[in-house]
DNA sequence: ATAAGGGCACCGC
DNA sequence: CGCGGTGCCCTTA
């Protein structure tokens, strides 16, 4: 973990988000050791080639809005709902209840 | 090496 | 609640 670069840690942590839960770009950035690099997290996730192996769709905006996704927002919403996350419009209902904070 | 910009956050209105 | 401006950092060109 320590020997991986920021991008590596972000992806690794991303894989740890349990099904039925989501986290935010900010929380993920902090968990990866760069509290203010939340913007870079998006850049890293979009480069993820194996959505199969890395559930990057479980990372959303802290506002509750689902945020963007390399395969399209529609797709992201579908995947989230498939996990049991309530999405209304483009926003997650009661985000606090499904938030995973790596604790 | 350097500049540009994005899967964002936060604040004011 | 939404839109716009500003800040921030890493990755990508």
PDB file of C-alpha atoms (C1' of nucleotides) in Angstrom:
ATOM      1  CA  UNK A   1       0.000   0.000   0.000  1.00  0.00           C
ATOM      2  CA  UNK A   2       2.704   2.419   0.988  1.00  0.00           C
ATOM      3  CA  UNK A   3       4.815   1.476  -1.937  1.00  0.00           C
ATOM      4  CA  UNK A   4       2.110   2.234  -4.459  1.00  0.00           C
ATOM      5  CA  UNK A   5       1.742   5.673  -5.946  1.00  0.00           C
ATOM      6  CA  UNK A   6      -1.359   7.741  -5.423  1.00  0.00           C
ATOM      7  CA  UNK A   7      -3.117   6.292  -8.445  1.00  0.00           C
ATOM      8  CA  UNK A   8      -2.346   2.786  -7.308  1.00  0.00           C
ATOM      9  CA  UNK A   9      -3.739   3.386  -3.849  1.00  0.00           C
ATOM     10  CA  UNK A  10      -6.872   4.978  -5.211  1.00  0.00           C
ATOM     11  CA  UNK A  11      -7.640   1.969  -7.375  1.00  0.00           C
ATOM     12  CA  UNK A  12      -6.836  -0.464  -4.605  1.00  0.00           C
ATOM     13  CA  UNK A  13      -9.127   1.303  -2.164  1.00  0.00           C
ATOM     14  CA  UNK A  14     -11.800   1.530  -4.790  1.00  0.00           C
ATOM     15  CA  UNK A  15     -11.930  -2.239  -4.945  1.00  0.00           C
ATOM     16  CA  UNK A  16     -12.618  -2.339  -1.232  1.00  0.00           C
ATOM     17  CA  UNK A  17     -15.877  -0.455  -1.384  1.00  0.00           C
ATOM     18  CA  UNK A  18     -18.489  -3.054  -0.399  1.00  0.00           C
ATOM     19  CA  UNK A  19     -21.534  -3.709  -2.500  1.00  0.00           C
ATOM     20  CA  UNK A  20     -24.474  -1.631  -1.391  1.00  0.00           C
ATOM     21  CA  UNK A  21     -22.209   1.188  -0.296  1.00  0.00           C
ATOM     22  CA  UNK A  22     -20.606   4.191  -1.970  1.00  0.00           C
ATOM     23  CA  UNK A  23     -17.922   6.716  -1.129  1.00  0.00           C
ATOM     24  CA  UNK A  24     -17.025  10.157  -2.375  1.00  0.00           C
ATOM     25  CA  UNK A  25     -14.098  11.434  -4.397  1.00  0.00           C
ATOM     26  CA  UNK A  26     -13.047  13.424  -1.386  1.00  0.00           C
ATOM     27  CA  UNK A  27     -13.161  10.575   1.102  1.00  0.00           C
ATOM     28  CA  UNK A  28     -11.305   8.369  -1.310  1.00  0.00           C
ATOM     29  CA  UNK A  29      -8.626  10.987  -1.867  1.00  0.00           C
ATOM     30  CA  UNK A  30      -8.158  11.355   1.848  1.00  0.00           C
ATOM     31  CA  UNK A  31      -8.030   7.613   2.388  1.00  0.00           C
ATOM     32  CA  UNK A  32      -5.339   7.454  -0.266  1.00  0.00           C
ATOM     33  CA  UNK A  33      -3.318  10.041   1.590  1.00  0.00           C
ATOM     34  CA  UNK A  34      -3.999  13.169  -0.456  1.00  0.00           C
ATOM     35  CA  UNK A  35      -6.801  14.950   1.290  1.00  0.00           C
ATOM     36  CA  UNK A  36      -7.077  17.665  -1.337  1.00  0.00           C
ATOM     37  CA  UNK A  37      -6.459  15.634  -4.452  1.00  0.00           C
ATOM     38  CA  UNK A  38     -10.107  14.690  -4.902  1.00  0.00           C
ATOM     39  CA  UNK A  39     -10.055  16.165  -8.351  1.00  0.00           C
ATOM     40  CA  UNK A  40      -7.212  13.974  -9.417  1.00  0.00           C
ATOM     41  CA  UNK A  41      -9.165  10.947  -8.226  1.00  0.00           C
ATOM     42  CA  UNK A  42     -11.603  11.390 -11.066  1.00  0.00           C
ATOM     43  CA  UNK A  43      -8.806  11.580 -13.581  1.00  0.00           C
ATOM     44  CA  UNK A  44      -7.437   8.332 -12.239  1.00  0.00           C
ATOM     45  CA  UNK A  45     -10.731   6.489 -12.179  1.00  0.00           C
ATOM     46  CA  UNK A  46     -11.646   7.351 -15.713  1.00  0.00           C
ATOM     47  CA  UNK A  47      -8.469   5.721 -16.852  1.00  0.00           C
ATOM     48  CA  UNK A  48      -9.539   2.461 -15.204  1.00  0.00           C
ATOM     49  CA  UNK A  49      -9.714  -0.170 -17.899  1.00  0.00           C
ATOM     50  CA  UNK A  50     -11.355  -2.968 -15.962  1.00  0.00           C
ATOM     51  CA  UNK A  51     -14.650  -1.666 -14.652  1.00  0.00           C
ATOM     52  CA  UNK A  52     -15.189  -5.377 -14.165  1.00  0.00           C
ATOM     53  CA  UNK A  53     -12.515  -5.574 -11.534  1.00  0.00           C
ATOM     54  CA  UNK A  54     -12.764  -2.070 -10.144  1.00  0.00           C
ATOM     55  CA  UNK A  55     -16.238  -0.788  -9.177  1.00  0.00           C
ATOM     56  CA  UNK A  56     -15.424   2.842  -9.758  1.00  0.00           C
ATOM     57  CA  UNK A  57     -19.123   3.575 -10.144  1.00  0.00           C
ATOM     58  CA  UNK A  58     -19.340   3.405  -6.363  1.00  0.00           C
ATOM     59  CA  UNK A  59     -17.557   6.731  -6.105  1.00  0.00           C
ATOM     60  CA  UNK A  60     -19.880   9.727  -6.126  1.00  0.00           C
ATOM     61  CA  UNK A  61     -19.881  13.433  -5.383  1.00  0.00           C
ATOM     62  CA  UNK A  62     -20.138  14.581  -1.799  1.00  0.00           C
ATOM     63  CA  UNK A  63     -23.277  16.491  -2.745  1.00  0.00           C
ATOM     64  CA  UNK A  64     -25.002  13.187  -3.331  1.00  0.00           C
ATOM     65  CA  UNK A  65     -25.095  13.581  -7.086  1.00  0.00           C
ATOM     66  CA  UNK A  66     -23.756  10.522  -8.826  1.00  0.00           C
ATOM     67  CA  UNK A  67     -21.157  12.464 -10.752  1.00  0.00           C
ATOM     68  CA  UNK A  68     -19.608  11.393 -14.001  1.00  0.00           C
ATOM     69  CA  UNK A  69     -18.596   8.007 -15.352  1.00  0.00           C
ATOM     70  CA  UNK A  70     -16.486   6.941 -18.300  1.00  0.00           C
ATOM     71  CA  UNK A  71     -19.236   4.709 -19.639  1.00  0.00           C
ATOM     72  CA  UNK A  72     -21.916   7.311 -19.141  1.00  0.00           C
ATOM     73  CA  UNK A  73     -23.974   8.540 -16.228  1.00  0.00           C
ATOM     74  CA  UNK A  74     -26.965   6.425 -17.221  1.00  0.00           C
ATOM     75  CA  UNK A  75     -24.840   3.332 -16.873  1.00  0.00           C
ATOM     76  CA  UNK A  76     -23.492   4.467 -13.539  1.00  0.00           C
ATOM     77  CA  UNK A  77     -26.980   4.938 -12.186  1.00  0.00           C
ATOM     78  CA  UNK A  78     -28.024   1.505 -13.347  1.00  0.00           C
ATOM     79  CA  UNK A  79     -25.099  -0.130 -11.617  1.00  0.00           C
ATOM     80  CA  UNK A  80     -25.756   1.772  -8.410  1.00  0.00           C
ATOM     81  CA  UNK A  81     -29.391   0.767  -8.387  1.00  0.00           C
ATOM     82  CA  UNK A  82     -28.380  -2.796  -9.061  1.00  0.00           C
ATOM     83  CA  UNK A  83     -26.411  -2.572  -5.826  1.00  0.00           C
ATOM     84  CA  UNK A  84     -29.481  -1.366  -4.026  1.00  0.00           C
ATOM     85  CA  UNK A  85     -28.598   2.307  -3.871  1.00  0.00           C
ATOM     86  CA  UNK A  86     -31.646   4.579  -4.209  1.00  0.00           C
ATOM     87  CA  UNK A  87     -31.034   7.064  -6.981  1.00  0.00           C
ATOM     88  CA  UNK A  88     -33.581   9.766  -7.685  1.00  0.00           C
ATOM     89  CA  UNK A  89     -32.870  11.685 -10.836  1.00  0.00           C
ATOM     90  CA  UNK A  90     -29.104  11.945 -10.701  1.00  0.00           C
ATOM     91  CA  UNK A  91     -28.930  12.106  -6.981  1.00  0.00           C
ATOM     92  CA  UNK A  92     -28.610   9.503  -4.271  1.00  0.00           C
ATOM     93  CA  UNK A  93     -31.308   9.568  -1.654  1.00  0.00           C
ATOM     94  CA  UNK A  94     -30.015   9.583   1.922  1.00  0.00           C
ATOM     95  CA  UNK A  95     -26.387   9.365   0.989  1.00  0.00           C
ATOM     96  CA  UNK A  96     -25.361   9.183   4.658  1.00  0.00           C
ATOM     97  CA  UNK A  97     -26.955   5.773   4.970  1.00  0.00           C
ATOM     98  CA  UNK A  98     -24.894   4.232   2.211  1.00  0.00           C
ATOM     99  CA  UNK A  99     -21.652   6.065   2.691  1.00  0.00           C
ATOM    100  CA  UNK A 100     -18.551   3.952   3.132  1.00  0.00           C
ATOM    101  CA  UNK A 101     -15.739   5.854   4.828  1.00  0.00           C
ATOM    102  CA  UNK A 102     -12.977   3.265   5.048  1.00  0.00           C
ATOM    103  CA  UNK A 103     -13.219   2.995   8.794  1.00  0.00           C
TER     104      UNK A 103
ATOM    105  C1'  DA B   1       9.761  19.948 -18.876  1.00  0.00           C
ATOM    106  C1'  DT B   2       5.454  22.494 -19.167  1.00  0.00           C
ATOM    107  C1'  DA B   3       0.941  23.570 -19.640  1.00  0.00           C
ATOM    108  C1'  DA B   4      -3.923  22.249 -19.548  1.00  0.00           C
ATOM    109  C1'  DG B   5      -7.896  20.334 -17.662  1.00  0.00           C
ATOM    110  C1'  DG B   6     -10.976  17.024 -15.461  1.00  0.00           C
ATOM    111  C1'  DG B   7     -15.785  11.374 -13.197  1.00  0.00           C
ATOM    112  C1'  DC B   8     -14.646  17.523  -7.693  1.00  0.00           C
ATOM    113  C1'  DA B   9     -15.395  20.542  -3.339  1.00  0.00           C
ATOM    114  C1'  DC B  10     -17.005  24.658  -1.328  1.00  0.00           C
ATOM    115  C1'  DC B  11     -19.083  29.042  -1.004  1.00  0.00           C
ATOM    116  C1'  DG B  12     -21.915  32.893  -2.234  1.00  0.00           C
ATOM    117  C1'  DC B  13     -26.147  34.303  -4.216  1.00  0.00           C
TER     118       DC B  13
ATOM    119  C1'  DC C   1     -32.143  23.463  -4.781  1.00  0.00           C
ATOM    120  C1'  DG C   2     -29.287  25.270  -8.634  1.00  0.00           C
ATOM    121  C1'  DC C   3     -25.752  27.963 -11.139  1.00  0.00           C
ATOM    122  C1'  DG C   4     -21.285  30.174 -11.386  1.00  0.00           C
ATOM    123  C1'  DG C   5     -16.726  31.298  -9.814  1.00  0.00           C
ATOM    124  C1'  DT C   6     -12.558  29.767  -7.556  1.00  0.00           C
ATOM    125  C1'  DG C   7      -9.331  26.677  -5.634  1.00  0.00           C
ATOM    126  C1'  DC C   8      -6.586  22.301  -5.942  1.00  0.00           C
ATOM    127  C1'  DC C   9      -3.698  18.186  -7.538  1.00  0.00           C
ATOM    128  C1'  DC C  10      -2.459  14.605 -10.302  1.00  0.00           C
ATOM    129  C1'  DT C  11      -2.394  12.813 -14.810  1.00  0.00           C
ATOM    130  C1'  DT C  12      -2.197  13.367 -19.504  1.00  0.00           C
ATOM    131  C1'  DA C  13      -0.858  15.524 -23.709  1.00  0.00           C
TER     132       DA C  13
END
